[in-house]
XYZ file of N, CA and C in Angstrom:
825
model
N 152.075 88.253 136.585
C 151.886 88.937 135.794
C 152.894 90.146 135.484
N 153.621 90.137 134.741
C 154.607 91.543 134.328
C 153.615 92.811 133.565
N 153.443 93.922 134.913
C 152.890 95.149 134.071
C 153.687 95.475 132.700
N 153.901 95.949 131.192
C 154.338 96.189 130.577
C 154.910 97.468 130.320
N 154.490 98.318 130.872
C 155.400 99.527 131.429
C 156.526 100.007 132.437
N 157.463 101.005 132.510
C 158.174 101.260 133.892
C 157.350 103.025 133.466
N 156.188 103.835 133.248
C 156.494 104.887 132.630
C 154.903 104.687 132.297
N 153.790 105.556 133.339
C 152.524 106.006 133.348
C 152.447 106.987 133.067
N 152.358 108.322 132.197
C 152.213 109.337 131.854
C 150.536 109.605 131.309
N 149.973 110.356 132.826
C 148.677 111.059 132.695
C 148.686 112.756 132.092
N 147.629 113.435 131.313
C 147.694 114.138 130.883
C 146.789 115.007 132.677
N 146.340 115.655 133.265
C 145.057 116.032 134.344
C 144.230 116.277 133.781
N 143.560 117.654 132.838
C 142.373 118.012 132.559
C 141.618 117.222 131.654
N 140.455 116.647 132.189
C 140.398 115.787 130.889
C 140.563 114.468 130.839
N 141.619 113.937 131.621
C 142.267 112.535 131.604
C 141.830 111.757 132.932
N 142.864 112.665 133.966
C 143.343 112.006 135.225
C 142.137 112.370 135.712
N 141.819 113.949 136.245
C 140.809 114.554 136.881
C 139.708 114.715 136.596
N 138.323 114.618 136.028
C 137.296 114.367 136.569
C 136.794 115.982 136.651
N 135.131 116.476 136.218
C 134.624 117.605 135.536
C 134.897 118.054 137.531
N 134.762 117.969 138.289
C 134.898 118.613 139.526
C 136.353 118.804 140.084
N 137.545 117.960 139.502
C 139.268 118.591 139.812
C 139.115 117.114 140.681
N 138.534 116.208 140.785
C 139.117 114.963 141.496
C 139.432 114.115 141.087
N 140.072 113.391 141.320
C 140.456 112.104 140.756
C 139.413 110.810 141.803
N 138.885 110.082 141.366
C 138.130 108.490 141.567
C 138.794 107.755 142.393
N 138.497 106.745 142.819
C 139.500 105.701 143.469
C 139.245 104.545 143.009
N 138.913 104.866 142.059
C 139.250 103.436 140.998
C 140.457 103.833 140.219
N 140.439 104.554 139.838
C 141.604 105.074 139.392
C 142.953 105.562 140.364
N 142.534 106.169 141.570
C 143.648 106.059 142.677
C 144.453 104.303 142.477
N 143.521 103.732 142.824
C 143.907 101.955 143.302
C 144.426 101.945 141.684
N 144.140 102.172 140.386
C 144.307 101.317 138.979
C 146.095 101.530 139.493
N 146.256 103.263 139.373
C 147.750 103.596 139.302
C 148.470 102.907 140.712
N 147.837 103.305 142.253
C 148.819 102.589 142.812
C 149.028 101.055 142.033
N 148.604 100.318 142.022
C 148.269 99.108 141.898
C 149.271 99.324 140.605
N 149.427 99.679 139.277
C 150.733 99.828 138.492
C 151.901 100.534 139.462
N 151.831 101.429 139.792
C 153.403 101.610 140.696
C 153.815 100.148 141.631
N 153.016 99.959 141.431
C 153.323 98.593 143.382
C 153.854 97.468 142.174
N 153.038 97.651 140.782
C 154.291 96.279 139.671
C 155.095 97.025 139.436
N 155.819 98.015 139.684
C 157.251 98.524 138.527
C 157.070 100.261 138.548
N 155.815 100.416 138.098
C 156.198 101.904 137.016
C 155.684 103.050 137.880
N 156.946 104.103 137.620
C 156.391 105.356 137.997
C 155.179 106.025 137.647
N 154.158 106.954 138.016
C 153.401 107.604 137.252
C 153.640 108.870 137.738
N 153.469 109.579 136.349
C 153.662 110.835 136.057
C 152.697 112.128 135.243
N 152.852 113.280 136.144
C 151.486 113.954 135.622
C 152.348 114.277 134.896
N 151.734 114.685 133.453
C 152.264 115.540 132.329
C 150.942 116.641 131.825
N 151.263 118.150 132.319
C 149.858 119.246 132.414
C 150.463 120.478 131.589
N 149.333 120.805 131.280
C 150.222 122.036 130.793
C 149.242 123.249 131.897
N 149.211 123.187 132.839
C 148.901 123.823 133.871
C 150.176 124.017 134.358
N 150.573 125.080 134.980
C 151.753 125.750 135.494
C 151.849 125.279 136.831
N 152.925 125.142 137.437
C 153.755 124.489 139.410
C 151.844 125.241 139.682
N 151.723 126.436 139.671
C 151.555 127.089 141.018
C 149.664 126.702 140.896
N 149.194 126.096 139.301
C 148.040 126.168 139.313
C 147.834 124.232 139.369
N 148.979 123.611 139.801
C 149.223 121.785 139.859
C 149.451 121.807 141.358
N 149.664 122.496 142.055
C 150.722 121.719 142.978
C 149.714 121.545 144.074
N 148.570 121.882 144.343
C 147.640 121.365 145.294
C 146.538 120.255 144.543
N 146.241 119.784 143.628
C 146.112 118.519 142.994
C 146.967 117.311 143.237
N 148.055 117.480 143.072
C 149.198 116.937 143.364
C 149.382 116.572 144.809
N 149.488 117.582 145.763
C 149.327 116.830 146.847
C 148.360 116.176 147.600
N 146.930 116.709 147.349
C 145.925 115.744 147.728
C 146.069 114.797 146.940
N 146.392 114.414 145.820
C 147.064 112.895 145.519
C 147.614 112.481 146.069
N 148.114 112.474 147.374
C 150.039 112.260 148.158
C 151.197 112.214 147.093
N 150.581 112.671 145.450
C 152.082 112.098 144.944
C 153.547 113.068 145.306
N 154.408 112.471 145.318
C 155.306 112.809 145.844
C 156.671 112.627 144.280
N 156.464 112.861 143.631
C 157.399 112.024 142.443
C 157.872 113.132 141.504
N 157.800 113.070 140.334
C 158.199 114.149 139.229
C 157.115 114.904 138.474
N 156.767 115.666 138.252
C 155.614 116.322 137.484
C 155.301 117.213 136.602
N 155.987 117.149 135.244
C 156.179 118.310 134.141
C 154.729 118.600 133.986
N 154.978 120.058 134.311
C 153.841 121.375 134.143
C 153.919 122.334 133.224
N 153.504 123.365 133.476
C 153.496 124.470 132.005
C 154.010 124.009 130.301
N 153.495 123.212 130.284
C 153.876 122.507 128.755
C 154.601 122.015 127.957
N 155.597 121.548 129.431
C 156.507 121.226 128.942
C 157.684 121.666 129.542
N 157.743 122.621 129.953
C 158.399 124.199 130.284
C 158.732 123.869 131.822
N 158.088 123.039 132.343
C 158.981 122.990 133.991
C 158.375 121.197 134.152
N 159.775 121.275 135.172
C 159.843 119.759 135.722
C 159.929 119.850 137.344
N 159.046 119.485 138.013
C 158.472 119.669 139.086
C 158.698 118.753 139.884
N 159.489 118.810 141.295
C 159.097 117.416 141.994
C 158.914 117.590 143.262
N 157.746 116.620 143.211
C 156.171 117.383 144.436
C 156.609 116.971 145.450
N 156.999 116.257 145.477
C 157.119 115.405 147.333
C 158.513 116.830 147.933
N 159.374 117.045 146.826
C 160.300 118.515 147.657
C 159.891 119.723 147.560
N 158.423 119.974 146.623
C 158.247 121.010 146.424
C 159.324 121.931 145.591
N 159.863 121.330 144.637
C 161.162 122.445 144.261
C 161.223 121.852 142.313
N 160.944 123.284 141.835
C 160.995 123.312 140.373
C 162.584 122.429 139.995
N 162.824 121.966 139.142
C 164.310 121.393 138.762
C 164.735 122.051 137.692
N 163.567 122.153 136.905
C 164.000 123.039 135.423
C 162.651 123.464 134.697
N 163.104 124.939 134.407
C 161.955 126.102 133.776
C 162.460 126.426 132.966
N 161.624 126.248 131.692
C 162.006 127.318 130.786
C 161.343 128.669 130.554
N 161.821 129.900 129.886
C 160.899 130.592 129.837
C 160.445 131.258 128.146
N 159.758 132.036 127.800
C 159.124 132.441 126.722
C 160.324 133.570 126.389
N 160.586 133.688 125.744
C 161.118 135.473 124.844
C 160.497 136.003 124.561
N 160.304 137.579 125.835
C 158.961 138.100 125.661
C 158.914 139.340 124.144
N 160.320 139.450 124.099
C 160.556 139.539 122.749
C 159.816 139.108 121.886
N 159.986 138.019 121.213
C 159.995 137.096 120.552
C 158.129 137.169 120.653
N 157.948 136.924 121.672
C 156.006 136.430 122.038
C 155.436 137.996 121.171
N 156.293 138.820 122.370
C 155.180 140.078 121.477
C 155.261 140.343 119.462
N 156.342 139.728 119.746
C 156.278 139.899 117.984
C 155.533 139.527 117.344
N 155.540 137.612 117.358
C 154.502 136.986 117.670
C 153.335 137.661 117.186
N 152.858 137.876 118.806
C 151.233 138.677 119.353
C 151.002 139.769 117.711
N 151.862 140.646 117.818
C 151.311 141.861 116.502
C 151.018 141.024 115.413
N 151.576 139.877 114.637
C 151.762 138.906 113.629
C 150.120 138.431 113.615
N 149.780 137.995 114.780
C 148.472 136.692 114.766
C 147.448 138.306 114.567
N 147.451 139.280 115.557
C 146.723 140.985 115.328
C 146.422 140.633 114.044
N 147.705 140.987 113.628
C 147.287 141.762 112.016
C 146.781 140.948 111.212
N 146.273 139.817 111.658
C 145.965 138.628 110.411
C 144.503 138.386 111.052
N 144.400 138.953 112.601
C 142.419 138.310 112.977
C 141.890 139.803 113.865
N 142.602 140.315 114.099
C 142.172 141.658 114.804
C 142.379 141.586 116.094
N 142.396 141.995 117.694
C 142.732 142.676 119.077
C 142.471 140.919 119.701
N 142.475 140.849 119.752
C 143.410 139.427 121.198
C 142.709 139.426 123.038
N 142.704 138.795 123.252
C 142.117 139.029 125.098
C 143.154 138.102 125.609
N 144.149 138.801 125.928
C 145.279 138.095 126.796
C 145.409 137.993 128.426
N 146.607 136.670 128.302
C 146.951 136.565 129.659
C 147.768 135.663 129.405
N 148.696 135.850 131.002
C 150.055 135.263 130.981
C 150.757 134.643 132.233
N 151.119 133.665 131.977
C 151.678 132.596 133.032
C 153.500 132.423 133.621
N 153.813 133.816 134.695
C 154.546 134.294 135.190
C 155.227 132.648 135.532
N 156.721 132.698 135.799
C 157.436 132.157 135.669
C 158.067 131.628 137.358
N 158.174 130.337 137.500
C 158.218 130.055 139.106
C 157.675 129.237 139.715
N 158.362 129.098 141.026
C 156.945 128.251 141.748
C 155.722 129.170 142.190
N 155.759 130.586 142.219
C 154.670 130.944 142.960
C 154.257 131.539 141.838
N 154.758 131.521 140.483
C 154.230 132.646 139.371
C 152.684 132.534 139.483
N 152.697 133.536 139.139
C 150.553 134.079 139.037
C 150.499 134.118 138.267
N 149.184 133.505 137.643
C 148.230 133.931 136.055
C 148.243 134.948 136.365
N 148.511 135.935 135.490
C 148.067 137.738 134.673
C 146.704 137.474 134.105
N 145.608 138.280 134.300
C 144.626 138.108 133.226
C 144.262 139.473 132.747
N 144.233 139.558 131.566
C 143.949 140.646 130.858
C 142.559 141.617 130.476
N 142.287 142.355 130.353
C 140.645 142.674 130.187
C 140.322 142.090 129.100
N 139.176 141.306 129.105
C 138.396 140.782 127.669
C 138.527 139.549 128.140
N 139.600 138.664 128.755
C 140.303 137.799 129.024
C 139.116 136.763 129.582
N 138.716 136.100 129.079
C 137.405 134.767 129.708
C 138.424 133.673 130.897
N 138.328 134.079 131.793
C 138.452 132.355 132.814
C 137.561 131.529 133.597
N 138.143 130.416 133.362
C 137.320 129.461 133.360
C 136.902 129.715 134.710
N 135.448 129.397 135.686
C 135.563 129.297 136.807
C 135.886 128.355 137.630
N 136.168 128.683 139.234
C 136.879 128.198 139.439
C 137.606 127.685 140.822
N 138.422 127.209 141.505
C 139.749 127.413 142.327
C 141.026 127.820 142.170
N 141.269 127.903 140.842
C 142.396 128.628 140.389
C 142.747 130.028 140.487
N 144.424 130.179 140.874
C 144.300 131.589 141.165
C 144.944 132.561 140.185
N 144.229 133.445 140.131
C 144.567 134.336 138.566
C 144.815 135.907 139.558
N 145.739 137.136 138.635
C 145.185 138.295 139.372
C 145.082 139.223 138.062
N 143.699 139.886 138.411
C 143.746 140.723 137.109
C 144.369 141.638 136.606
N 144.790 142.307 135.572
C 145.254 143.700 135.446
C 144.716 144.321 134.320
N 144.699 145.719 134.549
C 143.551 146.523 134.057
C 144.611 146.977 132.737
N 146.130 147.254 132.525
C 146.896 147.539 131.702
C 147.967 146.179 131.206
N 147.661 145.464 129.543
C 148.093 144.152 129.541
C 149.697 144.728 129.055
N 150.274 145.903 129.534
C 152.331 145.356 129.176
C 152.269 145.783 130.942
N 151.395 145.388 132.053
C 152.115 144.643 133.273
C 152.433 143.453 132.950
N 152.141 142.258 131.931
C 152.448 140.874 132.212
C 153.599 140.311 131.440
N 153.959 142.159 130.993
C 156.226 141.542 130.261
C 156.890 142.499 131.227
N 156.364 142.202 132.292
C 157.378 142.946 133.424
C 158.169 142.199 134.122
N 158.152 140.720 133.752
C 158.725 139.517 134.561
C 158.555 138.030 133.199
N 159.940 137.517 133.849
C 159.949 136.335 133.216
C 158.360 135.309 132.594
N 158.148 134.794 131.631
C 156.993 134.421 131.476
C 157.448 132.876 130.777
N 156.611 132.291 131.225
C 156.373 130.574 130.806
C 155.290 130.065 129.498
N 154.404 130.880 129.187
C 153.630 131.264 128.259
C 152.699 132.123 128.663
N 152.066 132.418 127.238
C 150.989 133.156 126.842
C 149.269 133.009 126.635
N 148.529 133.051 126.762
C 147.427 132.306 127.010
C 146.580 133.720 125.493
N 145.619 133.357 124.070
C 145.047 134.157 123.803
C 143.487 133.706 123.658
N 142.697 134.581 123.301
C 141.560 134.507 122.993
C 141.281 135.467 122.198
N 139.939 135.276 121.506
C 139.666 135.864 120.417
C 137.950 135.751 120.514
N 137.230 137.317 120.160
C 136.245 137.473 120.412
C 134.899 136.589 119.829
N 135.307 136.459 118.066
C 134.992 135.243 117.512
C 135.292 133.845 116.979
N 136.587 133.805 116.942
C 136.783 132.883 116.627
C 136.974 131.794 117.563
N 136.580 130.557 117.152
C 136.495 129.720 118.363
C 137.944 129.033 118.369
N 138.412 127.747 119.380
C 139.606 127.803 119.723
C 140.897 127.253 118.376
N 140.002 125.678 117.913
C 140.552 124.937 116.658
C 140.769 126.502 115.540
N 140.343 127.458 115.394
C 139.605 128.340 114.066
C 141.561 129.571 114.917
N 141.245 130.404 116.100
C 142.035 131.093 116.165
C 143.407 129.965 116.858
N 143.802 128.904 116.807
C 145.027 128.509 117.303
C 145.540 127.780 115.829
N 144.836 127.758 114.699
C 145.451 127.641 113.193
C 145.297 128.839 112.736
N 145.182 130.298 112.859
C 145.639 131.278 112.250
C 146.533 131.843 113.358
N 146.981 131.446 114.346
C 147.772 132.028 115.114
C 149.027 131.154 114.557
N 148.847 129.653 114.565
C 150.411 129.461 113.805
C 150.762 129.383 112.802
N 149.586 130.037 111.739
C 150.082 130.455 110.598
C 150.946 131.250 110.527
N 149.988 132.157 111.473
C 151.296 133.985 111.171
C 152.235 134.133 112.339
N 152.691 133.413 113.179
C 153.765 133.321 113.577
C 155.311 132.436 113.199
N 154.778 131.464 112.024
C 155.523 131.507 111.280
C 156.406 129.778 112.611
N 157.753 130.599 112.541
C 158.577 129.723 113.167
C 159.523 130.923 114.929
N 159.157 131.160 114.805
C 158.747 132.665 116.139
C 158.921 132.039 117.590
N 157.285 131.136 116.946
C 156.750 130.486 118.706
C 156.095 129.489 117.705
N 155.835 128.406 118.804
C 155.143 127.488 119.048
C 153.574 127.713 119.469
N 152.451 127.189 118.811
C 150.674 127.410 119.579
C 150.227 125.813 119.482
N 149.771 126.456 120.947
C 148.700 125.086 121.260
C 147.083 124.890 121.340
N 146.679 124.662 121.676
C 145.173 124.169 121.748
C 144.975 123.300 123.081
N 145.296 124.082 124.043
C 145.265 122.588 125.279
C 143.726 122.741 126.114
N 142.699 123.119 125.441
C 141.751 122.676 126.365
C 140.725 123.981 125.614
N 139.192 123.477 126.062
C 138.382 125.262 125.929
C 138.981 126.611 126.174
N 138.725 126.937 125.201
C 139.366 128.017 125.364
C 140.540 128.428 126.015
N 141.852 127.693 125.671
C 142.781 127.698 126.377
C 143.714 127.394 125.131
N 144.097 128.771 124.324
C 144.705 128.800 122.832
C 146.163 129.487 123.893
N 147.423 128.863 123.464
C 149.007 129.348 123.718
C 150.080 129.073 123.189
N 150.240 130.268 123.587
C 152.205 130.922 122.558
C 153.125 129.877 123.800
N 153.734 129.614 123.019
C 154.926 128.671 123.882
C 156.144 129.036 123.090
N 156.984 128.926 123.641
C 158.684 128.779 123.482
C 158.900 127.291 121.865
N 159.738 128.247 120.930
C 159.384 127.235 119.955
C 160.310 126.259 120.562
N 159.951 124.884 119.981
C 160.346 123.613 120.241
C 159.904 122.919 121.426
N 158.655 123.338 121.938
C 158.704 123.186 123.170
C 157.359 122.530 123.484
N 157.389 121.254 123.949
C 156.237 120.321 123.932
C 155.946 119.448 125.750
N 154.899 118.708 125.305
C 154.638 118.155 127.007
C 155.834 116.545 126.227
N 156.270 116.943 125.130
C 157.256 115.480 124.673
C 158.828 115.754 125.616
N 158.967 117.208 124.974
C 160.102 117.574 125.226
C 160.528 117.937 126.999
N 159.167 118.396 127.311
C 158.814 117.870 129.519
C 159.415 116.239 129.431
N 158.575 115.827 129.271
C 157.921 114.322 129.441
C 159.709 113.394 129.244
N 160.235 113.950 128.327
C 162.106 113.080 128.072
C 162.947 113.662 128.349
N 162.458 114.638 129.131
C 163.611 115.085 130.767
C 163.317 114.662 131.712
N 161.826 114.604 131.886
C 162.220 113.842 133.577
C 162.292 112.109 133.469
N 161.512 111.569 132.149
C 162.135 110.378 132.001
C 163.257 109.946 132.147
N 163.691 110.431 131.307
C 165.670 110.344 131.718
C 166.894 111.214 133.159
N 165.563 111.200 133.756
C 166.098 111.709 135.388
C 165.844 110.679 135.585
N 164.293 109.813 135.424
C 164.150 108.295 136.139
C 164.528 107.132 135.381
N 165.547 107.196 134.964
C 166.191 106.246 133.694
C 165.119 105.524 133.111
N 164.133 106.005 132.359
C 163.444 105.635 131.816
C 163.067 105.909 130.518
N 163.061 105.340 129.471
C 162.770 105.690 128.268
C 161.737 105.577 127.424
N 161.370 106.408 126.306
C 159.619 106.255 125.528
C 159.447 105.046 125.105
N 159.736 104.164 124.653
C 159.722 102.483 124.980
C 159.109 102.222 126.062
N 159.247 102.262 127.377
C 158.286 102.575 128.454
C 157.567 102.722 128.893
N 157.056 103.856 127.516
C 155.876 104.701 128.318
C 154.955 104.395 127.725
N 153.664 104.637 128.754
C 152.113 104.759 128.495
C 151.590 105.923 128.739
N 151.025 107.018 127.274
C 150.544 108.173 127.793
C 148.771 108.324 127.987
N 148.413 108.864 128.670
C 146.843 109.002 128.633
C 146.953 111.171 128.344
N 145.977 111.282 127.723
C 145.724 112.638 127.096
C 143.904 112.426 126.437
N 143.615 113.949 126.436
C 142.601 114.552 125.822
C 142.833 115.479 124.620
N 143.770 116.627 124.419
C 143.521 117.208 123.402
C 144.583 117.584 123.092
N 144.477 118.053 122.290
C 146.204 118.399 120.376
C 147.257 118.622 121.311
N 147.617 119.678 122.856
C 148.712 119.001 123.219
C 149.708 117.769 123.716
N 148.293 116.969 123.692
C 149.416 115.801 123.930
C 149.583 115.373 122.819
N 149.594 115.708 121.518
C 149.482 115.215 120.450
C 151.452 114.455 120.478
N 152.112 115.409 120.664
C 153.620 115.523 120.878
C 154.361 114.146 122.085
N 153.246 114.307 122.675
C 153.608 113.069 123.741
C 152.855 111.844 123.533
N 152.013 111.779 122.396
C 152.054 109.938 122.084
C 152.707 110.021 121.286
N 153.276 111.230 120.240
C 154.789 110.681 119.375
C 155.659 110.082 120.063
N 156.314 110.663 121.219
C 157.093 110.017 122.070
C 156.888 108.975 122.870
N 155.582 108.782 123.388
C 155.688 107.259 124.541
C 155.464 106.110 123.490
N 155.299 104.803 123.677
C 155.134 103.714 123.291
C 153.812 103.990 122.495
N 153.159 104.028 123.218
C 151.598 103.836 123.688
C 151.140 104.653 123.862
N 150.050 105.555 123.093
C 149.285 106.725 123.282
C 147.894 105.936 124.025
N 146.779 106.628 125.024
C 145.623 106.123 124.985
C 144.574 107.327 124.860
N 143.890 107.830 123.951
C 143.433 108.993 124.281
C 141.702 108.465 124.807
N 141.199 109.633 125.846
C 139.923 109.719 126.457
C 139.216 109.228 125.274
N 137.387 109.363 126.124
C 136.768 109.035 124.896
C 136.102 110.100 124.668
N 136.650 111.575 125.575
C 135.651 112.653 125.473
C 137.109 113.211 124.269
N 138.163 113.021 124.416
C 138.953 113.419 123.524
C 139.106 114.492 122.591
N 139.614 115.157 122.044
C 139.820 116.400 120.178
C 140.032 115.044 119.747
N 138.724 115.115 118.421
C 139.268 114.476 117.366
C 140.320 114.575 116.741
N 141.328 115.173 116.686
C 143.143 114.806 116.746
C 143.852 114.235 116.981
N 143.841 114.304 118.557
C 144.210 113.534 119.413
C 143.473 111.997 119.177
N 142.467 111.829 119.116
C 141.854 110.467 119.240
C 142.698 110.074 117.575
N 142.933 110.687 116.441
C 143.345 110.559 115.126
C 144.934 109.329 115.248
N 145.334 109.910 116.288
C 146.537 109.288 116.809
C 147.064 108.607 117.600
N 146.450 108.093 118.040
C 146.116 107.148 119.556
C 146.186 106.062 118.921
N 146.739 105.347 119.584
C 147.266 103.507 119.837
C 145.436 103.361 119.932
N 145.268 103.746 121.319
C 143.977 103.282 121.765
C 143.258 104.190 122.074
N 141.852 104.137 122.212
C 140.222 105.058 122.527
C 140.454 104.151 124.109
N 139.998 105.086 125.311
C 139.379 104.174 126.505
C 137.806 105.377 126.881
N 137.487 104.777 127.941
C 136.675 105.223 128.491
C 137.175 106.427 128.834
N 136.073 107.432 128.999
C 135.748 109.117 129.229
C 136.478 109.334 130.854
N 137.110 110.456 131.355
C 137.566 110.689 132.351
C 136.829 110.470 133.983
N 134.709 110.503 133.088
C 134.158 110.900 133.704
C 133.854 109.264 134.322
N 134.577 108.060 133.424
C 133.705 107.132 133.822
C 135.635 106.148 134.020
N 136.379 106.899 134.449
C 137.544 105.844 134.629
C 138.284 105.452 133.923
N 138.729 105.776 132.827
C 139.244 105.276 131.098
C 140.975 105.011 131.760
N 141.134 106.297 132.673
C 142.899 105.590 132.818
C 142.637 104.034 133.666
N 141.378 104.173 134.323
C 141.687 102.824 135.705
C 141.441 101.658 134.434
N 140.521 101.708 133.503
C 139.995 101.013 132.267
C 140.910 100.292 131.385
N 142.074 100.847 131.269
C 142.936 100.435 130.368
C 143.812 99.592 131.420
N 144.699 100.558 133.015
C 145.561 99.307 133.865
C 144.945 98.464 134.108
N 143.769 98.611 134.515
C 143.135 97.461 135.188
C 143.918 95.861 134.629
N 143.750 96.426 132.536
C 143.254 95.489 131.903
C 144.532 95.198 131.736
N 145.926 96.154 131.105
C 147.608 95.748 131.322
C 147.625 95.027 132.966
N 147.199 95.138 133.884
C 147.640 94.565 135.319
C 147.259 93.295 135.303
N 146.052 92.537 134.279
C 145.455 91.419 133.985
C 145.630 90.958 133.145
N 146.481 91.417 132.330
C 146.899 90.416 131.140
C 148.156 90.421 130.638
N 148.931 91.571 131.034
C 150.222 92.545 131.417
C 150.915 92.651 129.325
N 149.638 92.788 129.009
C 149.999 92.974 127.704
C 149.100 94.215 126.758
N 149.864 94.941 125.924
C 148.804 95.672 124.596
C 148.183 95.249 123.899
N 147.001 95.812 124.049
C 145.408 95.569 123.075
C 145.484 96.570 122.380
N 146.276 97.092 121.159
C 146.262 98.336 120.183
C 144.938 98.202 119.698
N 144.635 99.517 119.501
C 143.474 99.782 118.284
C 143.874 100.540 117.541
N 144.124 99.816 116.342
C 144.499 100.402 115.020
C 143.508 102.118 114.558
N 144.595 103.319 114.239
C 143.241 104.483 113.953
C 144.014 104.577 112.640
């Protein structure tokens, strides 16, 4: 049976990873079977390289990965950053001032560019507990001292969707704003998305959008679904992503990726569910 895709693109958090940041044996086996059938697996994540590398190493993953919301194309096997797009800090500062003029003071964090780029966290920013490293800075102005890939925003009262909507309206065409997960609203370079990063990586692999199946769970995966031939939302996905998905699978805790890949390997065809 012929596997119908040449590229399997998976988000990490809420998609490939379970809540404890592990990948189940069933999902590992399904991905291995898909690659044995001729498909490449590519990780496409909002995390920057320093927050992604340990997971890829644990998986024994040695291919390309798209990190930083599309800003970085990383070769995991060679531990090499192939491309990296930075955020214009002057534009970002102007955009932030416009957002704060509308919603009041924000708590900020920022992801520095590069293989060893630190995530800097300013006063009041709530960091998710876990093993991801960050550096606390007393003075938020320190964040702007070196090139950045993105800036994270939090508001003391607005929820993620409300903050993202307000920020998007305030910044106009200066930058892009995405909601990438619980407590994660980001400012990115204008026009940057997982789709732009994935298309760059796919070109390096000689694979086209029409050959790609993509898995995700958050609004920042919408452009990737728009680019790929087939987009699969996890059961735990945000409603806006489910609305544009071709198919909805089981949750990340219940091997949603494996459920779809096993069926594709068995039948060799896509059974799309219209939405």
